[in-house]
Amino acid sequence: MKKGKLINFGTALLIAGIFGACSKEQKVVSNLDNIAQQLKFVSVNERIKEKTLSNSRDKIIIVQWTEWGRASKDCRGWGICNADWFPQFNSMVLNPNPGNGGASILEIDQSKNKYYFDILLAASPPVSISLVNLPLTVDEEIVLNTKTDIGTDLKINQGRYYYDSTIGTFGGFRIYLDNL
């Protein structure tokens, strides 16, 4: 009789352990689903102000994504799911957080002759998030129809973009675009 109770107790512990492990796994997944909401980003308005202060007279082109997420996860998770662009002039102000997404300024790296945009952090990430081991993911190529304004269409390549502590005050992600 004692052997039967011991087996039942052991089985109950095993089941509790399995449910506990699943619960922890679900917490990790849900943390990844809302990682963008846990981070603070430099607003595009601040970036435009910096460009204006540096006496830039160029048209500013904004790359904007309406939501954070990955196409393979129905636009949930940590990545860029949808993106578009539109030109802005220095005097215009943009909503810094369109929906649940973000925006940045399209820039050019003269040494590489490539366009890029930065997603800059405005504060250190919470200690629970290790961005070094957590790349920003783009599941599907995203085309930006910029030909009218810059002479060529650009695309955000599918791939993983890794945290770079050397850009901005608190680091961020630099995404280079290719010409079509």
Tab-separated table of N, CA, C and O in Angstrom, residues 32-128:
chain	number	residue	atom	x	y	z
A	32	LEU	N	8.862	37.701	-24.815
A	32	LEU	CA	9.340	38.010	-26.161
A	32	LEU	C	8.254	38.697	-26.968
A	32	LEU	O	8.524	39.540	-27.797
A	33	ASP	N	6.992	38.323	-26.716
A	33	ASP	CA	5.893	38.937	-27.450
A	33	ASP	C	5.776	40.429	-27.151
A	33	ASP	O	5.363	41.191	-27.997
A	34	ASN	N	6.132	40.857	-25.950
A	34	ASN	CA	5.966	42.271	-25.621
A	34	ASN	C	7.285	42.951	-25.290
A	34	ASN	O	7.315	43.933	-24.584
A	35	ILE	N	8.378	42.450	-25.828
A	35	ILE	CA	9.697	43.018	-25.510
A	35	ILE	C	9.785	44.488	-25.927
A	35	ILE	O	10.363	45.303	-25.214
A	36	ALA	N	9.179	44.850	-27.053
A	36	ALA	CA	9.251	46.244	-27.502
A	36	ALA	C	8.587	47.185	-26.502
A	36	ALA	O	9.010	48.329	-26.347
A	37	GLN	N	7.551	46.706	-25.806
A	37	GLN	CA	6.883	47.542	-24.818
A	37	GLN	C	7.714	47.678	-23.544
A	37	GLN	O	7.479	48.572	-22.750
A	38	GLN	N	8.692	46.798	-23.364
A	38	GLN	CA	9.546	46.869	-22.181
A	38	GLN	C	10.767	47.763	-22.402
A	38	GLN	O	11.470	48.097	-21.461
A	39	LEU	N	11.015	48.140	-23.643
A	39	LEU	CA	12.169	48.978	-23.975
A	39	LEU	C	11.715	50.412	-24.236
A	39	LEU	O	10.579	50.655	-24.638
A	40	LYS	N	12.624	51.351	-24.040
A	40	LYS	CA	12.364	52.750	-24.354
A	40	LYS	C	13.241	53.122	-25.542
A	40	LYS	O	14.451	52.878	-25.525
A	41	PHE	N	12.631	53.734	-26.542
A	41	PHE	CA	13.327	54.082	-27.772
A	41	PHE	C	13.408	55.594	-27.935
A	41	PHE	O	12.523	56.331	-27.489
A	42	VAL	N	14.454	56.062	-28.596
A	42	VAL	CA	14.572	57.480	-28.945
A	42	VAL	C	13.490	57.762	-29.981
A	42	VAL	O	13.385	57.059	-30.987
A	43	SER	N	12.685	58.776	-29.729
A	43	SER	CA	11.585	59.082	-30.651
A	43	SER	C	12.129	59.691	-31.936
A	43	SER	O	13.180	60.344	-31.952
A	44	VAL	N	11.377	59.487	-32.991
A	44	VAL	CA	11.774	60.058	-34.269
A	44	VAL	C	11.724	61.578	-34.201
A	44	VAL	O	12.493	62.262	-34.876
A	45	ASN	N	10.844	62.136	-33.361
A	45	ASN	CA	10.807	63.601	-33.208
A	45	ASN	C	12.130	64.126	-32.665
A	45	ASN	O	12.612	65.181	-33.086
A	46	GLU	N	12.721	63.422	-31.700
A	46	GLU	CA	14.037	63.820	-31.176
A	46	GLU	C	15.095	63.739	-32.271
A	46	GLU	O	15.961	64.602	-32.373
A	47	ARG	N	15.024	62.687	-33.078
A	47	ARG	CA	15.998	62.528	-34.171
A	47	ARG	C	15.844	63.652	-35.193
A	47	ARG	O	16.829	64.181	-35.708
A	48	ILE	N	14.599	64.038	-35.495
A	48	ILE	CA	14.356	65.131	-36.440
A	48	ILE	C	14.895	66.435	-35.855
A	48	ILE	O	15.538	67.221	-36.555
A	49	LYS	N	14.677	66.666	-34.562
A	49	LYS	CA	15.172	67.870	-33.897
A	49	LYS	C	16.698	67.935	-33.998
A	49	LYS	O	17.263	68.981	-34.285
A	50	GLU	N	17.373	66.798	-33.785
A	50	GLU	CA	18.842	66.758	-33.901
A	50	GLU	C	19.272	67.128	-35.308
A	50	GLU	O	20.221	67.880	-35.491
A	51	LYS	N	18.595	66.604	-36.310
A	51	LYS	CA	18.941	66.916	-37.693
A	51	LYS	C	18.712	68.397	-37.980
A	51	LYS	O	19.499	69.026	-38.657
A	52	THR	N	17.615	68.944	-37.455
A	52	THR	CA	17.312	70.359	-37.651
A	52	THR	C	18.383	71.226	-36.995
A	52	THR	O	18.843	72.208	-37.576
A	53	LEU	N	18.803	70.849	-35.796
A	53	LEU	CA	19.833	71.616	-35.096
A	53	LEU	C	21.175	71.558	-35.808
A	53	LEU	O	21.982	72.460	-35.704
A	54	SER	N	21.415	70.496	-36.547
A	54	SER	CA	22.685	70.398	-37.278
A	54	SER	C	22.599	71.106	-38.630
A	54	SER	O	23.450	70.940	-39.488
A	55	ASN	N	21.512	71.903	-38.814
A	55	ASN	CA	21.307	72.696	-40.024
A	55	ASN	C	21.171	71.869	-41.289
A	55	ASN	O	21.547	72.296	-42.369
A	56	SER	N	20.645	70.687	-41.159
A	56	SER	CA	20.393	69.857	-42.330
A	56	SER	C	19.248	70.460	-43.129
A	56	SER	O	18.196	70.752	-42.582
A	57	ARG	N	19.460	70.665	-44.398
A	57	ARG	CA	18.405	71.204	-45.249
A	57	ARG	C	17.827	70.117	-46.147
A	57	ARG	O	16.974	70.377	-46.981
A	58	ASP	N	18.278	68.894	-45.971
A	58	ASP	CA	17.783	67.789	-46.777
A	58	ASP	C	16.384	67.403	-46.346
A	58	ASP	O	15.989	67.591	-45.202
A	59	LYS	N	15.647	66.837	-47.280
A	59	LYS	CA	14.353	66.274	-46.951
A	59	LYS	C	14.609	65.083	-46.042
A	59	LYS	O	15.533	64.304	-46.265
A	60	ILE	N	13.829	64.954	-45.005
A	60	ILE	CA	13.974	63.825	-44.089
A	60	ILE	C	12.964	62.766	-44.488
A	60	ILE	O	11.772	63.056	-44.639
A	61	ILE	N	13.441	61.556	-44.682
A	61	ILE	CA	12.573	60.439	-45.021
A	61	ILE	C	12.460	59.552	-43.793
A	61	ILE	O	13.454	59.166	-43.193
A	62	ILE	N	11.232	59.238	-43.446
A	62	ILE	CA	10.952	58.449	-42.257
A	62	ILE	C	10.600	57.022	-42.664
A	62	ILE	O	9.776	56.814	-43.552
A	63	VAL	N	11.235	56.066	-42.010
A	63	VAL	CA	10.830	54.671	-42.128
A	63	VAL	C	9.981	54.397	-40.899
A	63	VAL	O	10.406	54.660	-39.780
A	64	GLN	N	8.777	53.909	-41.120
A	64	GLN	CA	7.843	53.708	-40.006
A	64	GLN	C	7.290	52.288	-40.065
A	64	GLN	O	6.982	51.776	-41.133
A	65	TRP	N	7.185	51.645	-38.912
A	65	TRP	CA	6.540	50.347	-38.838
A	65	TRP	C	5.353	50.479	-37.896
A	65	TRP	O	5.423	51.119	-36.863
A	66	THR	N	4.250	49.904	-38.295
A	66	THR	CA	3.014	50.080	-37.546
A	66	THR	C	2.917	49.146	-36.355
A	66	THR	O	2.080	49.351	-35.485
A	67	GLU	N	3.739	48.124	-36.339
A	67	GLU	CA	3.721	47.211	-35.202
A	67	GLU	C	5.050	46.480	-35.095
A	67	GLU	O	5.736	46.252	-36.071
A	68	TRP	N	5.408	46.166	-33.865
A	68	TRP	CA	6.558	45.329	-33.618
A	68	TRP	C	6.097	43.890	-33.776
A	68	TRP	O	4.970	43.561	-33.418
A	69	GLY	N	6.956	43.040	-34.250
A	69	GLY	CA	6.607	41.632	-34.325
A	69	GLY	C	7.235	40.969	-35.527
A	69	GLY	O	7.956	41.587	-36.302
A	70	ARG	N	6.945	39.697	-35.661
A	70	ARG	CA	7.494	38.896	-36.748
A	70	ARG	C	6.352	38.366	-37.601
A	70	ARG	O	5.333	37.922	-37.078
A	71	ALA	N	6.528	38.405	-38.901
A	71	ALA	CA	5.491	37.929	-39.815
A	71	ALA	C	5.139	36.473	-39.532
A	71	ALA	O	3.976	36.093	-39.607
A	72	SER	N	6.114	35.666	-39.171
A	72	SER	CA	5.872	34.244	-38.905
A	72	SER	C	5.075	34.011	-37.626
A	72	SER	O	4.612	32.907	-37.381
A	73	LYS	N	4.917	35.053	-36.816
A	73	LYS	CA	4.183	34.924	-35.545
A	73	LYS	C	2.995	35.892	-35.503
A	73	LYS	O	2.679	36.446	-34.457
A	74	ASP	N	2.366	36.100	-36.668
A	74	ASP	CA	1.229	37.017	-36.754
A	74	ASP	C	1.554	38.376	-36.150
A	74	ASP	O	0.760	38.960	-35.418
A	75	CYS	N	2.722	38.870	-36.441
A	75	CYS	CA	3.200	40.171	-35.976
A	75	CYS	C	3.276	40.261	-34.454
A	75	CYS	O	3.035	41.309	-33.867
A	76	ARG	N	3.617	39.168	-33.821
A	76	ARG	CA	3.939	39.165	-32.391
A	76	ARG	C	5.408	38.766	-32.286
A	76	ARG	O	6.003	38.251	-33.207
A	77	GLY	N	5.980	38.997	-31.138
A	77	GLY	CA	7.382	38.657	-30.944
A	77	GLY	C	8.261	39.886	-31.092
A	77	GLY	O	7.791	41.016	-31.100
A	78	TRP	N	9.545	39.670	-31.231
A	78	TRP	CA	10.519	40.744	-31.278
A	78	TRP	C	11.054	40.848	-32.700
A	78	TRP	O	11.848	40.028	-33.141
A	79	GLY	N	10.587	41.824	-33.425
A	79	GLY	CA	11.028	42.029	-34.795
A	79	GLY	C	10.252	43.169	-35.422
A	79	GLY	O	9.504	43.886	-34.756
A	80	ILE	N	10.452	43.320	-36.719
A	80	ILE	CA	9.687	44.303	-37.490
A	80	ILE	C	8.852	43.517	-38.483
A	80	ILE	O	9.381	42.752	-39.281
A	81	CYS	N	7.555	43.737	-38.412
A	81	CYS	CA	6.619	42.961	-39.219
A	81	CYS	C	6.198	43.732	-40.475
A	81	CYS	O	6.229	43.209	-41.556
A	82	ASN	N	5.777	44.939	-40.317
A	82	ASN	CA	5.318	45.779	-41.424
A	82	ASN	C	6.069	47.094	-41.364
A	82	ASN	O	6.265	47.636	-40.292
A	83	ALA	N	6.450	47.592	-42.514
A	83	ALA	CA	7.127	48.893	-42.536
A	83	ALA	C	6.735	49.627	-43.808
A	83	ALA	O	6.383	49.019	-44.819
A	84	ASP	N	6.816	50.919	-43.738
A	84	ASP	CA	6.531	51.765	-44.882
A	84	ASP	C	7.411	52.999	-44.746
A	84	ASP	O	8.156	53.141	-43.789
A	85	TRP	N	7.330	53.908	-45.641
A	85	TRP	CA	8.141	55.111	-45.577
A	85	TRP	C	7.275	56.278	-46.018
A	85	TRP	O	6.258	56.117	-46.674
A	86	PHE	N	7.707	57.435	-45.663
A	86	PHE	CA	7.139	58.645	-46.225
A	86	PHE	C	8.092	59.798	-45.966
A	86	PHE	O	8.818	59.794	-44.983
A	87	PRO	N	8.132	60.763	-46.890
A	87	PRO	CA	9.037	61.907	-46.700
A	87	PRO	C	8.447	62.904	-45.729
A	87	PRO	O	7.246	63.094	-45.671
A	88	GLN	N	9.309	63.513	-44.949
A	88	GLN	CA	8.915	64.574	-44.026
A	88	GLN	C	9.912	65.716	-44.200
A	88	GLN	O	11.047	65.499	-44.583
A	89	PHE	N	9.476	66.895	-43.881
A	89	PHE	CA	10.383	68.024	-43.881
A	89	PHE	C	10.708	68.366	-42.438
A	89	PHE	O	9.988	68.025	-41.527
A	90	ASN	N	11.821	69.037	-42.235
A	90	ASN	CA	12.318	69.308	-40.880
A	90	ASN	C	11.290	69.959	-39.971
A	90	ASN	O	11.312	69.757	-38.765
A	91	SER	N	10.392	70.748	-40.507
A	91	SER	CA	9.450	71.468	-39.657
A	91	SER	C	8.246	70.617	-39.248
A	91	SER	O	7.446	71.042	-38.431
A	92	MET	N	8.111	69.441	-39.809
A	92	MET	CA	6.944	68.622	-39.496
A	92	MET	C	7.226	67.717	-38.296
A	92	MET	O	8.348	67.323	-38.050
A	93	VAL	N	6.188	67.398	-37.555
A	93	VAL	CA	6.313	66.531	-36.385
A	93	VAL	C	5.560	65.245	-36.666
A	93	VAL	O	4.469	65.249	-37.211
A	94	LEU	N	6.150	64.154	-36.283
A	94	LEU	CA	5.577	62.839	-36.519
A	94	LEU	C	5.168	62.208	-35.205
A	94	LEU	O	5.831	62.385	-34.196
A	95	ASN	N	4.096	61.459	-35.212
A	95	ASN	CA	3.712	60.679	-34.047
A	95	ASN	C	4.858	59.716	-33.745
A	95	ASN	O	5.175	58.867	-34.564
A	96	PRO	N	5.514	59.821	-32.585
A	96	PRO	CA	6.695	59.019	-32.310
A	96	PRO	C	6.399	57.549	-32.093
A	96	PRO	O	7.290	56.727	-32.174
A	97	ASN	N	5.153	57.183	-31.841
A	97	ASN	CA	4.833	55.787	-31.610
A	97	ASN	C	3.525	55.446	-32.327
A	97	ASN	O	2.480	55.364	-31.713
A	98	PRO	N	3.588	55.259	-33.651
A	98	PRO	CA	2.368	54.993	-34.399
A	98	PRO	C	1.816	53.621	-34.022
A	98	PRO	O	2.473	52.615	-34.217
A	99	GLY	N	0.624	53.584	-33.463
A	99	GLY	CA	0.057	52.308	-33.035
A	99	GLY	C	0.966	51.660	-32.012
A	99	GLY	O	1.318	52.258	-31.014
A	100	ASN	N	1.371	50.457	-32.279
A	100	ASN	CA	2.307	49.744	-31.409
A	100	ASN	C	3.674	49.633	-32.051
A	100	ASN	O	4.451	48.750	-31.715
A	101	GLY	N	3.979	50.490	-32.998
A	101	GLY	CA	5.224	50.385	-33.735
A	101	GLY	C	6.198	51.493	-33.401
A	101	GLY	O	6.237	51.990	-32.290
A	102	GLY	N	6.953	51.891	-34.389
A	102	GLY	CA	7.945	52.925	-34.204
A	102	GLY	C	8.332	53.538	-35.538
A	102	GLY	O	7.764	53.207	-36.571
A	103	ALA	N	9.310	54.408	-35.495
A	103	ALA	CA	9.760	55.086	-36.701
A	103	ALA	C	11.205	55.523	-36.509
A	103	ALA	O	11.673	55.684	-35.389
A	104	SER	N	11.887	55.727	-37.624
A	104	SER	CA	13.263	56.206	-37.598
A	104	SER	C	13.538	56.985	-38.877
A	104	SER	O	12.748	56.956	-39.819
A	105	ILE	N	14.675	57.638	-38.902
A	105	ILE	CA	15.074	58.440	-40.059
A	105	ILE	C	15.954	57.598	-40.981
A	105	ILE	O	16.876	56.917	-40.537
A	106	LEU	N	15.664	57.672	-42.269
A	106	LEU	CA	16.497	57.020	-43.269
A	106	LEU	C	17.762	57.855	-43.441
A	106	LEU	O	17.692	59.068	-43.649
A	107	GLU	N	18.919	57.216	-43.310
A	107	GLU	CA	20.203	57.904	-43.442
A	107	GLU	C	21.076	57.152	-44.436
A	107	GLU	O	20.745	56.045	-44.844
A	108	ILE	N	22.194	57.736	-44.809
A	108	ILE	CA	23.117	57.060	-45.720
A	108	ILE	C	24.500	56.972	-45.093
A	108	ILE	O	24.982	57.937	-44.500
A	109	ASP	N	25.081	55.806	-45.194
A	109	ASP	CA	26.459	55.573	-44.752
A	109	ASP	C	27.338	55.821	-45.980
A	109	ASP	O	27.375	55.006	-46.901
A	110	GLN	N	28.013	56.974	-46.005
A	110	GLN	CA	28.815	57.361	-47.174
A	110	GLN	C	29.951	56.366	-47.444
A	110	GLN	O	30.272	56.105	-48.590
A	111	SER	N	30.539	55.817	-46.376
A	111	SER	CA	31.669	54.893	-46.574
A	111	SER	C	31.233	53.584	-47.225
A	111	SER	O	31.989	52.972	-47.964
A	112	LYS	N	30.013	53.161	-46.975
A	112	LYS	CA	29.494	51.919	-47.571
A	112	LYS	C	28.563	52.198	-48.746
A	112	LYS	O	28.146	51.273	-49.436
A	113	ASN	N	28.218	53.480	-48.931
A	113	ASN	CA	27.268	53.882	-49.959
A	113	ASN	C	25.964	53.081	-49.836
A	113	ASN	O	25.444	52.567	-50.816
A	114	LYS	N	25.469	52.983	-48.585
A	114	LYS	CA	24.241	52.238	-48.313
A	114	LYS	C	23.341	53.043	-47.394
A	114	LYS	O	23.817	53.717	-46.489
A	115	TYR	N	22.045	52.938	-47.657
A	115	TYR	CA	21.063	53.548	-46.766
A	115	TYR	C	20.870	52.650	-45.546
A	115	TYR	O	21.037	51.427	-45.624
A	116	TYR	N	20.486	53.275	-44.427
A	116	TYR	CA	20.216	52.526	-43.203
A	116	TYR	C	19.277	53.341	-42.321
A	116	TYR	O	19.033	54.513	-42.564
A	117	PHE	N	18.744	52.684	-41.317
A	117	PHE	CA	18.062	53.400	-40.242
A	117	PHE	C	18.434	52.738	-38.930
A	117	PHE	O	18.748	51.557	-38.882
A	118	ASP	N	18.449	53.559	-37.895
A	118	ASP	CA	18.797	53.085	-36.550
A	118	ASP	C	17.551	53.038	-35.682
A	118	ASP	O	16.704	53.928	-35.752
A	119	ILE	N	17.484	52.019	-34.859
A	119	ILE	CA	16.486	51.931	-33.803
A	119	ILE	C	17.284	52.098	-32.512
A	119	ILE	O	17.992	51.179	-32.090
A	120	LEU	N	17.233	53.295	-31.955
A	120	LEU	CA	18.078	53.637	-30.813
A	120	LEU	C	17.314	53.527	-29.503
A	120	LEU	O	16.159	53.944	-29.408
A	121	LEU	N	17.992	52.992	-28.494
A	121	LEU	CA	17.394	52.914	-27.159
A	121	LEU	C	17.555	54.247	-26.453
A	121	LEU	O	18.592	54.903	-26.563
A	122	ALA	N	16.521	54.641	-25.709
A	122	ALA	CA	16.546	55.892	-24.951
A	122	ALA	C	16.940	55.659	-23.502
A	122	ALA	O	17.119	56.607	-22.747
A	123	ALA	N	17.059	54.404	-23.103
A	123	ALA	CA	17.452	54.044	-21.741
A	123	ALA	C	18.025	52.629	-21.783
A	123	ALA	O	17.804	51.890	-22.749
A	124	SER	N	18.760	52.286	-20.757
A	124	SER	CA	19.286	50.922	-20.678
A	124	SER	C	18.121	49.943	-20.615
A	124	SER	O	17.106	50.222	-19.971
A	125	PRO	N	18.260	48.782	-21.281
A	125	PRO	CA	17.180	47.800	-21.209
A	125	PRO	C	17.065	47.241	-19.792
A	125	PRO	O	18.040	47.248	-19.040
A	126	PRO	N	15.880	46.772	-19.416
A	126	PRO	CA	15.738	46.148	-18.101
A	126	PRO	C	16.715	44.975	-17.973
A	126	PRO	O	17.051	44.341	-18.964
A	127	VAL	N	17.155	44.702	-16.764
A	127	VAL	CA	18.135	43.625	-16.562
A	127	VAL	C	17.592	42.276	-16.994
A	127	VAL	O	18.364	41.370	-17.296
A	128	SER	N	16.280	42.130	-17.074
A	128	SER	CA	15.690	40.853	-17.490
A	128	SER	C	15.815	40.608	-18.995
A	128	SER	O	15.540	39.522	-19.475
